[in-house]
Coordinates of C-alpha atoms and ligand atoms in Angstrom, one line a residue:
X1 CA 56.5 -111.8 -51.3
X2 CA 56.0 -108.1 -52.2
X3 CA 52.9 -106.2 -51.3
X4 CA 50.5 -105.2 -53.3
X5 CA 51.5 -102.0 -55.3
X6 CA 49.1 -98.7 -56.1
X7 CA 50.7 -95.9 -57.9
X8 CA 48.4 -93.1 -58.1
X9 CA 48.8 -89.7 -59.5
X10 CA 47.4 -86.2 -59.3
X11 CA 48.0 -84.5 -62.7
X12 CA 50.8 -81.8 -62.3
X13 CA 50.4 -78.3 -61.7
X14 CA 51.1 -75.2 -63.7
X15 CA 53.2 -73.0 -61.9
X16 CA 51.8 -69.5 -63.9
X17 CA 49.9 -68.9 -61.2
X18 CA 49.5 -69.6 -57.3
X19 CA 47.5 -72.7 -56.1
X20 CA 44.1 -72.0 -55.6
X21 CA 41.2 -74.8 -54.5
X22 CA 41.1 -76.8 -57.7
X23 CA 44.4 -78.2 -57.2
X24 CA 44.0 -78.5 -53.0
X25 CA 40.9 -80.6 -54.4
X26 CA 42.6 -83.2 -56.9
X27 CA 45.1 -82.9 -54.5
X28 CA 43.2 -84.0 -51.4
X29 CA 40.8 -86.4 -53.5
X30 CA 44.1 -88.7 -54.2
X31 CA 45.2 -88.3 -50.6
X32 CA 42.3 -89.7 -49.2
X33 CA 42.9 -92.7 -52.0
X34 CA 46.8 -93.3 -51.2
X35 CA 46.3 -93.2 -47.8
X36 CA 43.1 -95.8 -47.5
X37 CA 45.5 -97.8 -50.1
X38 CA 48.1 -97.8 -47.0
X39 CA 46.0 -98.7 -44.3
X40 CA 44.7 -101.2 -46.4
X41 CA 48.2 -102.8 -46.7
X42 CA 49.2 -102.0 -50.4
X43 CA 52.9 -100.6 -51.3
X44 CA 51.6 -97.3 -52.3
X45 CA 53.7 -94.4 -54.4
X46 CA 51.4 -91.2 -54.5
X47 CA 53.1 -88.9 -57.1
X48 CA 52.6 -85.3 -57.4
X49 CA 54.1 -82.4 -58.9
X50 CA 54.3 -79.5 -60.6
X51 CA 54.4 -78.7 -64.4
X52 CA 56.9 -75.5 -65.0
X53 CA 57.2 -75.6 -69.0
X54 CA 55.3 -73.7 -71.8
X55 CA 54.0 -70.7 -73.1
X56 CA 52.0 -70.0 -70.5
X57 CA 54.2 -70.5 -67.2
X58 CA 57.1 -68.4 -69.8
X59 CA 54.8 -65.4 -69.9
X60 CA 54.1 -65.4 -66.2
X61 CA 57.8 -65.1 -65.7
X62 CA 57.8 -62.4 -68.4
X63 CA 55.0 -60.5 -66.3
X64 CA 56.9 -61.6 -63.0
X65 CA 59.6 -59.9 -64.7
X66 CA 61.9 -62.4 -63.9
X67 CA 63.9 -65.2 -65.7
X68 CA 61.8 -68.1 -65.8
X69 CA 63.8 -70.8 -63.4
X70 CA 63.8 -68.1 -61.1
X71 CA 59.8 -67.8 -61.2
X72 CA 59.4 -71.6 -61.5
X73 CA 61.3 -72.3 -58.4
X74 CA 59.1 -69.6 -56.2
X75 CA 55.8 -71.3 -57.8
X76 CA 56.9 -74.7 -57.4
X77 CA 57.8 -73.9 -53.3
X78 CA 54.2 -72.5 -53.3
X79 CA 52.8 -75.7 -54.6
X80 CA 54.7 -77.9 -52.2
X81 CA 53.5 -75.6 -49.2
X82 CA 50.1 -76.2 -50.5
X83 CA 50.3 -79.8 -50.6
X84 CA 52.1 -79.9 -47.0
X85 CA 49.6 -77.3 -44.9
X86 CA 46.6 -79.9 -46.9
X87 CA 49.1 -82.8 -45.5
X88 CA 49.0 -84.4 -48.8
X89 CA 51.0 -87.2 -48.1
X90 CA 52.6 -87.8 -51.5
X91 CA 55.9 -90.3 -51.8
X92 CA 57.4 -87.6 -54.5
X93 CA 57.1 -84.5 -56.0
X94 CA 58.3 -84.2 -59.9
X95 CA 59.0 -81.1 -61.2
X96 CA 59.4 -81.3 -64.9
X97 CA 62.9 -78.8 -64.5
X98 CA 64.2 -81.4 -63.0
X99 CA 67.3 -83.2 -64.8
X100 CA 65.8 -86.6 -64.3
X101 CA 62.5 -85.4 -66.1
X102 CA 63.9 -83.9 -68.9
X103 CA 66.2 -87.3 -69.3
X104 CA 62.8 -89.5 -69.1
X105 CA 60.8 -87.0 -71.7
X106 CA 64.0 -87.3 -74.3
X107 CA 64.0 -91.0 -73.9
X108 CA 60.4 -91.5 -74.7
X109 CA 60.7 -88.9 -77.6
X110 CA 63.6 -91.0 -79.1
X111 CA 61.7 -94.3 -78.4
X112 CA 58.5 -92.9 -80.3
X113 CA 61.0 -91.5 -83.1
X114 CA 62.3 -95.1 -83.6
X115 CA 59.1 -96.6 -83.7
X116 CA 58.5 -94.3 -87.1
X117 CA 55.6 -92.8 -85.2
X118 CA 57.2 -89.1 -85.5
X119 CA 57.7 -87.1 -88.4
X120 CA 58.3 -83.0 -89.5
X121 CA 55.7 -80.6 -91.0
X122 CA 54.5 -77.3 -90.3
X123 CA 51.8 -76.6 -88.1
X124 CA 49.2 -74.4 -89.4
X125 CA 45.9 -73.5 -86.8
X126 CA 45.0 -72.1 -83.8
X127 CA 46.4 -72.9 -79.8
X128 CA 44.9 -71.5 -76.8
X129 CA 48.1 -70.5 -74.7
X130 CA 45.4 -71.0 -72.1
X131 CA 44.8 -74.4 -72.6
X132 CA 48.0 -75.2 -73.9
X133 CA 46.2 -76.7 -76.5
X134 CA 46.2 -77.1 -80.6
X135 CA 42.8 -76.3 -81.8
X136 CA 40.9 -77.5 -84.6
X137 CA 38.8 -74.9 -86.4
X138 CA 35.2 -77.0 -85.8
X139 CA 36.6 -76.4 -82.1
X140 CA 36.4 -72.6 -82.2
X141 CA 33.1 -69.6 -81.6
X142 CA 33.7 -66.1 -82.6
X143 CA 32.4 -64.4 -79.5
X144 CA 30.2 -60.8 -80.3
X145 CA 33.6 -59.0 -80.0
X146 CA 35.1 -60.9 -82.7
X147 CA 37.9 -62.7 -80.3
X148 CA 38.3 -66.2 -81.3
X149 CA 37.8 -68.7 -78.1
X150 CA 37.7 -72.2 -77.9
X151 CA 34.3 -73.3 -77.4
X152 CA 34.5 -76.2 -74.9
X153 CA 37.2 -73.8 -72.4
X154 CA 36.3 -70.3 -73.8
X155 CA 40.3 -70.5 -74.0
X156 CA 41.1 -67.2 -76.5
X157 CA 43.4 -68.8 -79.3
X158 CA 46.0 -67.7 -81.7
X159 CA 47.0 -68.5 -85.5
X160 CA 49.9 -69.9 -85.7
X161 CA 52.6 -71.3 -88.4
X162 CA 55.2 -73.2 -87.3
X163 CA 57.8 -76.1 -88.5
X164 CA 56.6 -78.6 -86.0
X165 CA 57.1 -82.5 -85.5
X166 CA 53.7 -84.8 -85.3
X167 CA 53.4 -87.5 -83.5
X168 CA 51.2 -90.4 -85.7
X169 CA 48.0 -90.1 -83.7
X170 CA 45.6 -91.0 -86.5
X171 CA 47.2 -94.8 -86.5
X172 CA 45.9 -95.2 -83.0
X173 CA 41.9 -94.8 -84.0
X174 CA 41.3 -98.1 -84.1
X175 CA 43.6 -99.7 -81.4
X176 CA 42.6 -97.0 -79.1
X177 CA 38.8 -98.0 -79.6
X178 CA 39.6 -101.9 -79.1
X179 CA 41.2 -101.5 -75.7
X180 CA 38.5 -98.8 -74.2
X181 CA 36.0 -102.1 -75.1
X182 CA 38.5 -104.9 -73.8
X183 CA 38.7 -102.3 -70.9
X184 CA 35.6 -100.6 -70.0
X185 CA 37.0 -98.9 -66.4
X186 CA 40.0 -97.4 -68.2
X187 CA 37.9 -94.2 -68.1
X188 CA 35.3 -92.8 -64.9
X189 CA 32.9 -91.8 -64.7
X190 CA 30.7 -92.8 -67.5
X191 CA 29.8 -90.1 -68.9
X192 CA 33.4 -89.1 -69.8
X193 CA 34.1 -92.5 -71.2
X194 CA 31.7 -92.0 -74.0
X195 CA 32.6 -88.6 -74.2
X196 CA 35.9 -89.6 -75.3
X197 CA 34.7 -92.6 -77.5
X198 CA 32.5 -90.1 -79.8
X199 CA 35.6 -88.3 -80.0
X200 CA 38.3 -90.8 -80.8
X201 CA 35.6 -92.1 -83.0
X202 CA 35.2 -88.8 -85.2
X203 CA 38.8 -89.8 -85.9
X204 CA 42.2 -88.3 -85.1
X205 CA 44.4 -85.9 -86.8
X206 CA 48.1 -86.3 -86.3
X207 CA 49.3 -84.4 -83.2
X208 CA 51.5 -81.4 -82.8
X209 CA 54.4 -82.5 -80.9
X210 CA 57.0 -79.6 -80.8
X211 CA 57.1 -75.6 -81.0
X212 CA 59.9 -73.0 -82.5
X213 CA 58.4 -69.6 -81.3
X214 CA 59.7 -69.9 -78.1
X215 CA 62.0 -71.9 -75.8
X216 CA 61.2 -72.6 -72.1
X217 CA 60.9 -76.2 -72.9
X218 CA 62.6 -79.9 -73.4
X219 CA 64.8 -79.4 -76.4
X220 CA 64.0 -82.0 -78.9
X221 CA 66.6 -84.5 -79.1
X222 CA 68.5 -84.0 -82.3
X223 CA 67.0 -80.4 -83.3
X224 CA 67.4 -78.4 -80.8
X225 CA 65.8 -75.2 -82.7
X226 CA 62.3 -77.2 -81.1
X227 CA 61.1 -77.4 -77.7
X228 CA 58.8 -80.7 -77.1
X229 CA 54.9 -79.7 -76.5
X230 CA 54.4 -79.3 -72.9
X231 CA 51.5 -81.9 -72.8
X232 CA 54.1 -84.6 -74.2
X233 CA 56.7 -83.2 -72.1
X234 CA 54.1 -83.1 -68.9
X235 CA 52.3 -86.2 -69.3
X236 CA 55.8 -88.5 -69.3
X237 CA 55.9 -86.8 -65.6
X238 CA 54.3 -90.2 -64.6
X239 CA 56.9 -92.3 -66.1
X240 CA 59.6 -90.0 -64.5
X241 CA 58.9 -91.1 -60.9
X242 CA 59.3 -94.8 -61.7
X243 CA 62.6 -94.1 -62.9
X244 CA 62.1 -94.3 -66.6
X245 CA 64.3 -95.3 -68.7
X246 CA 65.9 -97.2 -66.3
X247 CA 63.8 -100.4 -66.4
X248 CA 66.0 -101.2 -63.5
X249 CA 65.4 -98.6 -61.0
X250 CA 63.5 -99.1 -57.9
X251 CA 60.5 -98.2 -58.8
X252 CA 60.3 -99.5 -62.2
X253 CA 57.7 -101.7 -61.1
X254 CA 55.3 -99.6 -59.9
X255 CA 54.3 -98.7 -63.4
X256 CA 52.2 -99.4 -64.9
X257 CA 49.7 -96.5 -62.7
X258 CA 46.6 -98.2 -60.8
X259 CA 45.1 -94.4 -61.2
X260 CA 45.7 -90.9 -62.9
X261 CA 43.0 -88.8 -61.1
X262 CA 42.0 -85.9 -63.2
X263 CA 40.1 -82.8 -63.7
X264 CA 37.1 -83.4 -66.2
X265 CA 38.8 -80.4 -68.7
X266 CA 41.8 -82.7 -69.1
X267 CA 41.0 -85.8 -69.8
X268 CA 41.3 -86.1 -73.5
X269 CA 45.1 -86.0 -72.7
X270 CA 44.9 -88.5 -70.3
X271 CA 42.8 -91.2 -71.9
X272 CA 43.3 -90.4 -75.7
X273 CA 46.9 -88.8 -76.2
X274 CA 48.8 -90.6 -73.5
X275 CA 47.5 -94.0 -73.9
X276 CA 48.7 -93.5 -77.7
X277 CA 52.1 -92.4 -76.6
X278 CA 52.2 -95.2 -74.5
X279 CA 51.2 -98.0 -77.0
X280 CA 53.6 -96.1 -79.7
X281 CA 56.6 -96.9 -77.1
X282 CA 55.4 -100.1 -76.2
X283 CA 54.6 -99.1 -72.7
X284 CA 51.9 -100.5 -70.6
X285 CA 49.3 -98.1 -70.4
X286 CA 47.3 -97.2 -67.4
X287 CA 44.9 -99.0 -65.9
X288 CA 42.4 -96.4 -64.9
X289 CA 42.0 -92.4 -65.6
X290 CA 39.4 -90.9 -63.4
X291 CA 37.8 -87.5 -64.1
X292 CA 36.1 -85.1 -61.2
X293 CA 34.1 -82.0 -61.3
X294 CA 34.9 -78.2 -61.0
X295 CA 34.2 -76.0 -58.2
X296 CA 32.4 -73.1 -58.8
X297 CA 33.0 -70.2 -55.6
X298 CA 29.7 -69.0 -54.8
X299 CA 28.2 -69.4 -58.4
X300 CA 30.9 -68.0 -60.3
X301 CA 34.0 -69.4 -62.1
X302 CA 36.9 -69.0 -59.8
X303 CA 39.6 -66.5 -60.6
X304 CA 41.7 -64.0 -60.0
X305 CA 40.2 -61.4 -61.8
X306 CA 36.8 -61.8 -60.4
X307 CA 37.9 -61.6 -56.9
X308 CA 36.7 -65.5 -55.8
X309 CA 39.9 -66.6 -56.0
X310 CA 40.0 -69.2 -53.2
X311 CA 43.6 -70.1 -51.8
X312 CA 42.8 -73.0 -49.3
X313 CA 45.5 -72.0 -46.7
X314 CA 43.4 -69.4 -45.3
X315 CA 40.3 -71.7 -45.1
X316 CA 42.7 -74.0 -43.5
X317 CA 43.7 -71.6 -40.5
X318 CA 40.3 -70.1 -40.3
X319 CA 38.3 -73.5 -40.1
X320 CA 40.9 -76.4 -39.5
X321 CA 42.5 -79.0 -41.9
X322 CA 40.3 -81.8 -41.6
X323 CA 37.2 -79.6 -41.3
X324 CA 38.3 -78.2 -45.2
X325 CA 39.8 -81.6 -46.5
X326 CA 36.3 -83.5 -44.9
X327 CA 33.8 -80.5 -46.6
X328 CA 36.2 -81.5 -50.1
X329 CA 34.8 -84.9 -50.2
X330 CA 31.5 -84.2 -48.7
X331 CA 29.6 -82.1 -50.1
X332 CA 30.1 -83.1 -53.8
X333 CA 29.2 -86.5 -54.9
X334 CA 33.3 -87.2 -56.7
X335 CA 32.6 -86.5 -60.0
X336 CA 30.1 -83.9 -60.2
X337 CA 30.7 -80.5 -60.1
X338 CA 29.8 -78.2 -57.2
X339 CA 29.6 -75.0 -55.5
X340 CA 32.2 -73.6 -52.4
X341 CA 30.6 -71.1 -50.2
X342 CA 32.0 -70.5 -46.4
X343 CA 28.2 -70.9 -45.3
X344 CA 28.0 -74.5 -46.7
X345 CA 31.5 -75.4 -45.4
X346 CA 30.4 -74.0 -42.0
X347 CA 26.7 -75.8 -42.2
X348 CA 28.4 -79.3 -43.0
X349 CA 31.2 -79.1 -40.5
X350 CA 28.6 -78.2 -37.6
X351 CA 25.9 -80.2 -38.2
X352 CA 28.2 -83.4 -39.3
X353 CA 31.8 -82.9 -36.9
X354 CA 31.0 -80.8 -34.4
X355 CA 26.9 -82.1 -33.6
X356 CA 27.6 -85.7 -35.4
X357 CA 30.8 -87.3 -34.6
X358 CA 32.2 -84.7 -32.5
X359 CA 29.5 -85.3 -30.3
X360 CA 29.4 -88.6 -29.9
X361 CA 32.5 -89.0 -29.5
X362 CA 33.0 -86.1 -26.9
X363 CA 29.5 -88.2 -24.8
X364 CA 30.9 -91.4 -25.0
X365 CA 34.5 -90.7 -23.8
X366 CA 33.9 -88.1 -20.9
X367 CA 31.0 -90.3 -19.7
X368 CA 33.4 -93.1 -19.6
X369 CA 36.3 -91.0 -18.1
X370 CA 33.5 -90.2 -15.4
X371 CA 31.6 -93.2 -14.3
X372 CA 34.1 -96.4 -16.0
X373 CA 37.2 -95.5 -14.2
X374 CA 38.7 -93.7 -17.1
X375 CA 39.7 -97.4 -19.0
X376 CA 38.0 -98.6 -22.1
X377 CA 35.2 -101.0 -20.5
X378 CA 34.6 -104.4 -20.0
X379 CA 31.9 -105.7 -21.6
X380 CA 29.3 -108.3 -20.1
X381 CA 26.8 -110.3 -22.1
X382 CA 25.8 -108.3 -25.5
X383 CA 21.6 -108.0 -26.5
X384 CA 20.2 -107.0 -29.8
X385 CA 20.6 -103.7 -29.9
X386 CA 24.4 -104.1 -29.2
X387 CA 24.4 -107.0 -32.3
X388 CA 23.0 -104.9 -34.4
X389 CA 24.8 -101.6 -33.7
X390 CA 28.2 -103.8 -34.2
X391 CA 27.3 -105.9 -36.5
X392 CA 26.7 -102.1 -38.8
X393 CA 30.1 -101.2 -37.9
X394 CA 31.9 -104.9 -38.4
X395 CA 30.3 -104.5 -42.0
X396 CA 31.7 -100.8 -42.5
X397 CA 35.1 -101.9 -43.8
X398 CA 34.1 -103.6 -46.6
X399 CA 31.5 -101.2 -48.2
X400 CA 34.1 -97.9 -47.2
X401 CA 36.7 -99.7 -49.0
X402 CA 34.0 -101.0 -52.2
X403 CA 33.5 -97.2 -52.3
X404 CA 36.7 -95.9 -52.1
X405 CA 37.5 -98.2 -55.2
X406 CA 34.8 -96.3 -57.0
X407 CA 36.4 -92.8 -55.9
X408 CA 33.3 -92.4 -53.9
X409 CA 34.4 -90.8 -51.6
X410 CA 31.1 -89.1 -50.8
X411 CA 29.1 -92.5 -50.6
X412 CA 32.6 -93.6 -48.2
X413 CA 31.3 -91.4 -45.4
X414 CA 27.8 -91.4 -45.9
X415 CA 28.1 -94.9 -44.9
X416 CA 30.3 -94.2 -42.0
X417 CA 27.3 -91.2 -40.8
X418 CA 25.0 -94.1 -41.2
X419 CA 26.7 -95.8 -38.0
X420 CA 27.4 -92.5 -36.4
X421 CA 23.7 -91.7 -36.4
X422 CA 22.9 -95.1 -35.2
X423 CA 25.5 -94.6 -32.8
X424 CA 23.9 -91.7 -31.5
X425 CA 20.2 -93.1 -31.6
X426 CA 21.9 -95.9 -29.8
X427 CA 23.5 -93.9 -27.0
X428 CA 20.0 -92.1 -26.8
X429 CA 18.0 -95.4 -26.2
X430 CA 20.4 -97.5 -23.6
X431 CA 20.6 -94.1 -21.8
X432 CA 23.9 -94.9 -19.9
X433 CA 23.1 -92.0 -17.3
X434 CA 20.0 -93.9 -16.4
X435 CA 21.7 -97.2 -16.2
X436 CA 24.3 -95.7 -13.9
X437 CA 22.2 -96.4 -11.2
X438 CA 20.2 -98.9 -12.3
X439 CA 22.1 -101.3 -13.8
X440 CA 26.0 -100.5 -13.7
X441 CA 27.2 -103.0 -15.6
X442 CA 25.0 -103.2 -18.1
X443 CA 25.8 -99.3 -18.6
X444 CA 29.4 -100.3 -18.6
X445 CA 28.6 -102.9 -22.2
X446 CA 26.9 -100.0 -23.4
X447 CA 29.8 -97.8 -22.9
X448 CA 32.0 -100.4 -24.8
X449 CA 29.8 -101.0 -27.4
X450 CA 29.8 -97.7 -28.4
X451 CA 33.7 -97.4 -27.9
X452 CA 34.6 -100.0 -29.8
X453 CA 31.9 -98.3 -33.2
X454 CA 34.1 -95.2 -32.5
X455 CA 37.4 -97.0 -33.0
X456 CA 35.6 -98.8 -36.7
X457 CA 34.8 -95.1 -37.7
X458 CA 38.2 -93.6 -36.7
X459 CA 40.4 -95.9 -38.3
X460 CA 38.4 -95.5 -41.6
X461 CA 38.0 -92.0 -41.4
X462 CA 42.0 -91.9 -41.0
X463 CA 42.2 -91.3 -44.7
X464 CA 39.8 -88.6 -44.8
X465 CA 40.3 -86.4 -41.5
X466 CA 44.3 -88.3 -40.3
X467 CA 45.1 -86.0 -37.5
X468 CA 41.9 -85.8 -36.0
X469 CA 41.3 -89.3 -36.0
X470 CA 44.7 -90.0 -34.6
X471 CA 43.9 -87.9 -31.6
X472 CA 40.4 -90.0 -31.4
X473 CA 42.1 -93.5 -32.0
X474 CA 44.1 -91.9 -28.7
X475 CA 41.7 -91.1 -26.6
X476 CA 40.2 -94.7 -27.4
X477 CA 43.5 -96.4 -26.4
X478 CA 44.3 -97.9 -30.0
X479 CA 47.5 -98.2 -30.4
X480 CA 49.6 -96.6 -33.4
X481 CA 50.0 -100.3 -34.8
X482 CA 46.1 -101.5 -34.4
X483 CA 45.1 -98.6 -36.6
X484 CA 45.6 -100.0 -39.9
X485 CA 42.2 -101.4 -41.7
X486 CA 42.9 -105.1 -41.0
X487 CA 43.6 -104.5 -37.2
X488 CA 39.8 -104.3 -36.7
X489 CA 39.3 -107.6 -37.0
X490 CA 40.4 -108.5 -33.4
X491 CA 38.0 -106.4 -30.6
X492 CA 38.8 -103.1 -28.7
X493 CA 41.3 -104.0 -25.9
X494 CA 39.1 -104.1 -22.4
X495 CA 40.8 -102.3 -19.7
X496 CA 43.4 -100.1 -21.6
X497 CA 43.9 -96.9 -19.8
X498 CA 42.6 -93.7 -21.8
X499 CA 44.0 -90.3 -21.7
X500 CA 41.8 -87.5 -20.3
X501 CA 39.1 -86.9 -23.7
X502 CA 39.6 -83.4 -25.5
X503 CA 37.1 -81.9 -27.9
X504 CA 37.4 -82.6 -31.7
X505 CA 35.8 -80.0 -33.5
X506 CA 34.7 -77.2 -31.9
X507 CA 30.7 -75.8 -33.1
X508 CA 32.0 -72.5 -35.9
X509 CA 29.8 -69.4 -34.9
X510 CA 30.7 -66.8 -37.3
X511 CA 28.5 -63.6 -37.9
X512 CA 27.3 -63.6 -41.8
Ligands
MSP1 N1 49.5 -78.9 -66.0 C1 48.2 -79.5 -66.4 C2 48.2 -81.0 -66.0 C3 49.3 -81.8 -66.6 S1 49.2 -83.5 -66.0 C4 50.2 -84.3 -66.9 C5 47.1 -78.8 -65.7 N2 47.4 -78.1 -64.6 S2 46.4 -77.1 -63.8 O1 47.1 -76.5 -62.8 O2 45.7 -76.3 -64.7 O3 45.2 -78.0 -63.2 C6 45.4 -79.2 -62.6 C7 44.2 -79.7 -61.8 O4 43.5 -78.7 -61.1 C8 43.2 -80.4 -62.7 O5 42.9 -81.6 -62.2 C9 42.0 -79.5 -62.6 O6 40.8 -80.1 -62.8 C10 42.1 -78.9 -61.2 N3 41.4 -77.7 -61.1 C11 41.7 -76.5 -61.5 N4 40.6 -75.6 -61.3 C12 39.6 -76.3 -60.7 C13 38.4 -76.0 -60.2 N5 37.9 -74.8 -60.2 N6 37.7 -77.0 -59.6 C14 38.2 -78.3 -59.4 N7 39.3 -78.6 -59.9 C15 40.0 -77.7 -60.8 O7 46.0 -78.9 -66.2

């Protein structure tokens, strides 16, 4: 029997620019996912990619003044190196240039043409080039200087006239509405599901599907004179990797997605748009789009211009992967928005790695290498405060994995620091150093006991901080096939020979 199968996505990236943290985040958010997914036995495929067509990612070429495959191509290999110094572990990497994307996003256009749901007009109204996105005049504020913007992305927007083909997206009101009540976790958190049902319930207009002034794009099968809107074109990116149309390829069966993970500013694509493309092709549509915060860098919006720019790889180099990747999912509660400075990074990763876990881990394992011949202990009869130190770290898998499924990733490890510190008040009461003399073997249970919560916290924190926690799982003796969720069901093996212990993460001391 096949395993269970996850198929998450991050949403693609737009290649006008070079990645910055927003991306690393989304990015590193669904890593953490696919990866507890693995451990915890499912058949994941973690899909990510990079979204190369439109007005926008043209222009940048234009500026870059070079022809736009050309550009693409450099941005894309950015992307990738992104995702690879983050180790994003993603199964593949669409890029919508690629022939097999470009087949996929003409064979849903002709399967939404047949169903009647496509017809020409002419578009008249405003898009943000920005945004890639059609704007509706009640959408708009005239800022002092008399620029146009849109007022939810303070996008600048354009008049434009244009033959263009609609897709019917006012037939889907009402369908739409039924299955966001037959299926209240299509769309997290909360607050963005009624967000989008006001919305849909205001009622749709028919959607812009196709643009003539310009021509880095899907040609529309059959008129070729269009290009197919980049959100249509980008959006069937997810359909790509399972091998659509081919209902027989390998992967068909991953769809439909378990998760698209999103940034809040685009999920009216993701849970109004797409669902309707979906149900207009008779597709199975998702079963859950999740939207999280923004990052702000030190107070202010990131970008180029403003000199907070923040490209992760230097963060990365300066601090360590899992130091940035575990300060991602830390310091925000998922969902909310939140602020990057290098002082909160450093005061997380030293009072929570380097003090918390590092600690603990670094006392435990050189006291052992010292006084318990250097093998993971035996352990004699077990009292309370043993019980109830394991017994919190024999109920850890269940609520990481509960939170996990919420994309909690926040409330994940605050459960596993719960342990931790109790590990550490733990260490603090039994006093091993004391029981060296007076009580050997008792000191040697202790020793155990506290091994064996280390191995509970590595193997879950795998997904957040993987090479780290594979060096720990060493130093603990587990072997590279007991690290997987289920494996901590049978105890730490007594007696295995461990490696001399190195530090984890080193205390940052940085002048101001
Ligand atoms: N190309 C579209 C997505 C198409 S999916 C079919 C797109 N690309 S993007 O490059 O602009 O952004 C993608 C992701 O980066 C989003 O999830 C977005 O939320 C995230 N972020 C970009 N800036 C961000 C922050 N400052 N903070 C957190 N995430 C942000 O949209």
């Amino acid at each position: 029997m096949s395993r269970n199968r996850f198929y998450l996505t991050t949403p693609i990236y737009y290649v006008n620019g070079s990645p910055h943290l927003g991306h690393a985040y989304t990015s590193t958010a669904a890593d953490v996912l696919a990866r507890f997914k693995r451990l915890d036995a499912f058949d994941v495929l973690f899909l990510t990619g990079t979204d190369e067509h439109g007005q926008k990612v043209e222009a940048a070429a234009r500026d870059a003044e070079t022809d736009p495959q050309n550009f693409v191509d450099q941005v894309a290999a950015d992307f990738a190196d992104m995702a690879r110094r983050m180790n994003i572990s993603y199964d593949d990497f669409v890029r919508t240039t690629q022939p097999r994307h470009k087949e996929a996003a003409q064979a849903l256009w002709r399967k939404l043409d047949e169903a009647g749901m496509i017809y020409l007009g002419a578009y008249e109204g405003y898009y943000a080039v920005r945004d890639e996105a059609f704007y509706d005049e009640s959408e708009l504020t005239k800022r002092p200087d008399g620029t146009l913007v849109a007022t939810a992305s303070g996008a600048p927007v354009q008049k434009v006239s244009e033959p263009s083909y609609f897709f019917k997206l006012s037939a889907f009101q009402d369908r739409l509405l039924e299955f966001y009540e037959a299926h209240p976790d299509f769309i997290a958190p909360t607050a963005k599901r009624n967000e989008i049902l006001s919305f849909v319930r205001g009622g749709l207009n028919d959607l812009s599907i196709s643009r003539t002034k310009f021509t880095w794009g899907i040609p529309v099968p059959g008129d070729e004179q269009h290009v197919m809107y980049v959100w249509l074109d980008a959006l069937v990116n997810y359909l790509t990797a399972t091998g659509y149309p081919d209902a027989a390829a390998p992967r068909a069966a991953y769809w439909p997605a378990d998760l698209h993970l999103v940034g809040k500013e685009i999920i009216r694509f993701h849970a109004v748009y797409w669902p309707a493309f979906l149900m207009a092709a008779g597709l199975p549509l998702p079963k859950r789009v999740f939207s999280h915060g923004w990052w702000t860098v030190e107070g202010e919006k990131m970008s180029k211009s403003t000199g907070n720019f923040i490209d992760v790889r230097p963060l990365v180099s300066t601090f360590g992967l899992d130091q940035v990747r575990f300060f991602l999912l830390r310091e925000v509660p998922f969902g909310n928005d939140g602020d990057f400075s290098r002082r909160a990074l450093i005061a997380r990763v030293n009072a929570e790695l380097a003090n918390g876990l590092g600690n603990l881990a670094q006392r435990t394992l050189s006291f052992i290498a010292k006084n318990a011949g250097g093998v993971v202990p035996a352990r004699g009869a077990l009292r309370e405060a043993d019980h109830a130190l394991l017994d919190g770290a024999a109920s850890l898998p269940e609520k990481v994995r509960a939170a996990i499924n919420r994309l909690a990733f926040h409330e994940a490890l605050e459960e596993v620091w719960k342990v931790i510190r109790a590990a550490d008040a733990y260490i603090d009461h039994q006093a091993p150093w004391t029981l060296k003399k007076t009580d050997p073997e008792r000191m040697l249970t202790v020793l155990y006991v506290l091994a064996s919560v280390l191995r509970t916290v590595a193997v879950l924190l795998q997904p957040f901080m993987p090479d780290s926690m594979s060096k720990l799982l060493d130093q603990l003796g587990v072997a590279p096939e007991a690290r997987q969720i289920a494996a901590l069901e049978a105890p730490l093996v007594e007696n295995a020979p461990l490696p001399a212990p190195v530090g984890l993460f080193p205390r940052i001391i940085e002048a101001a």
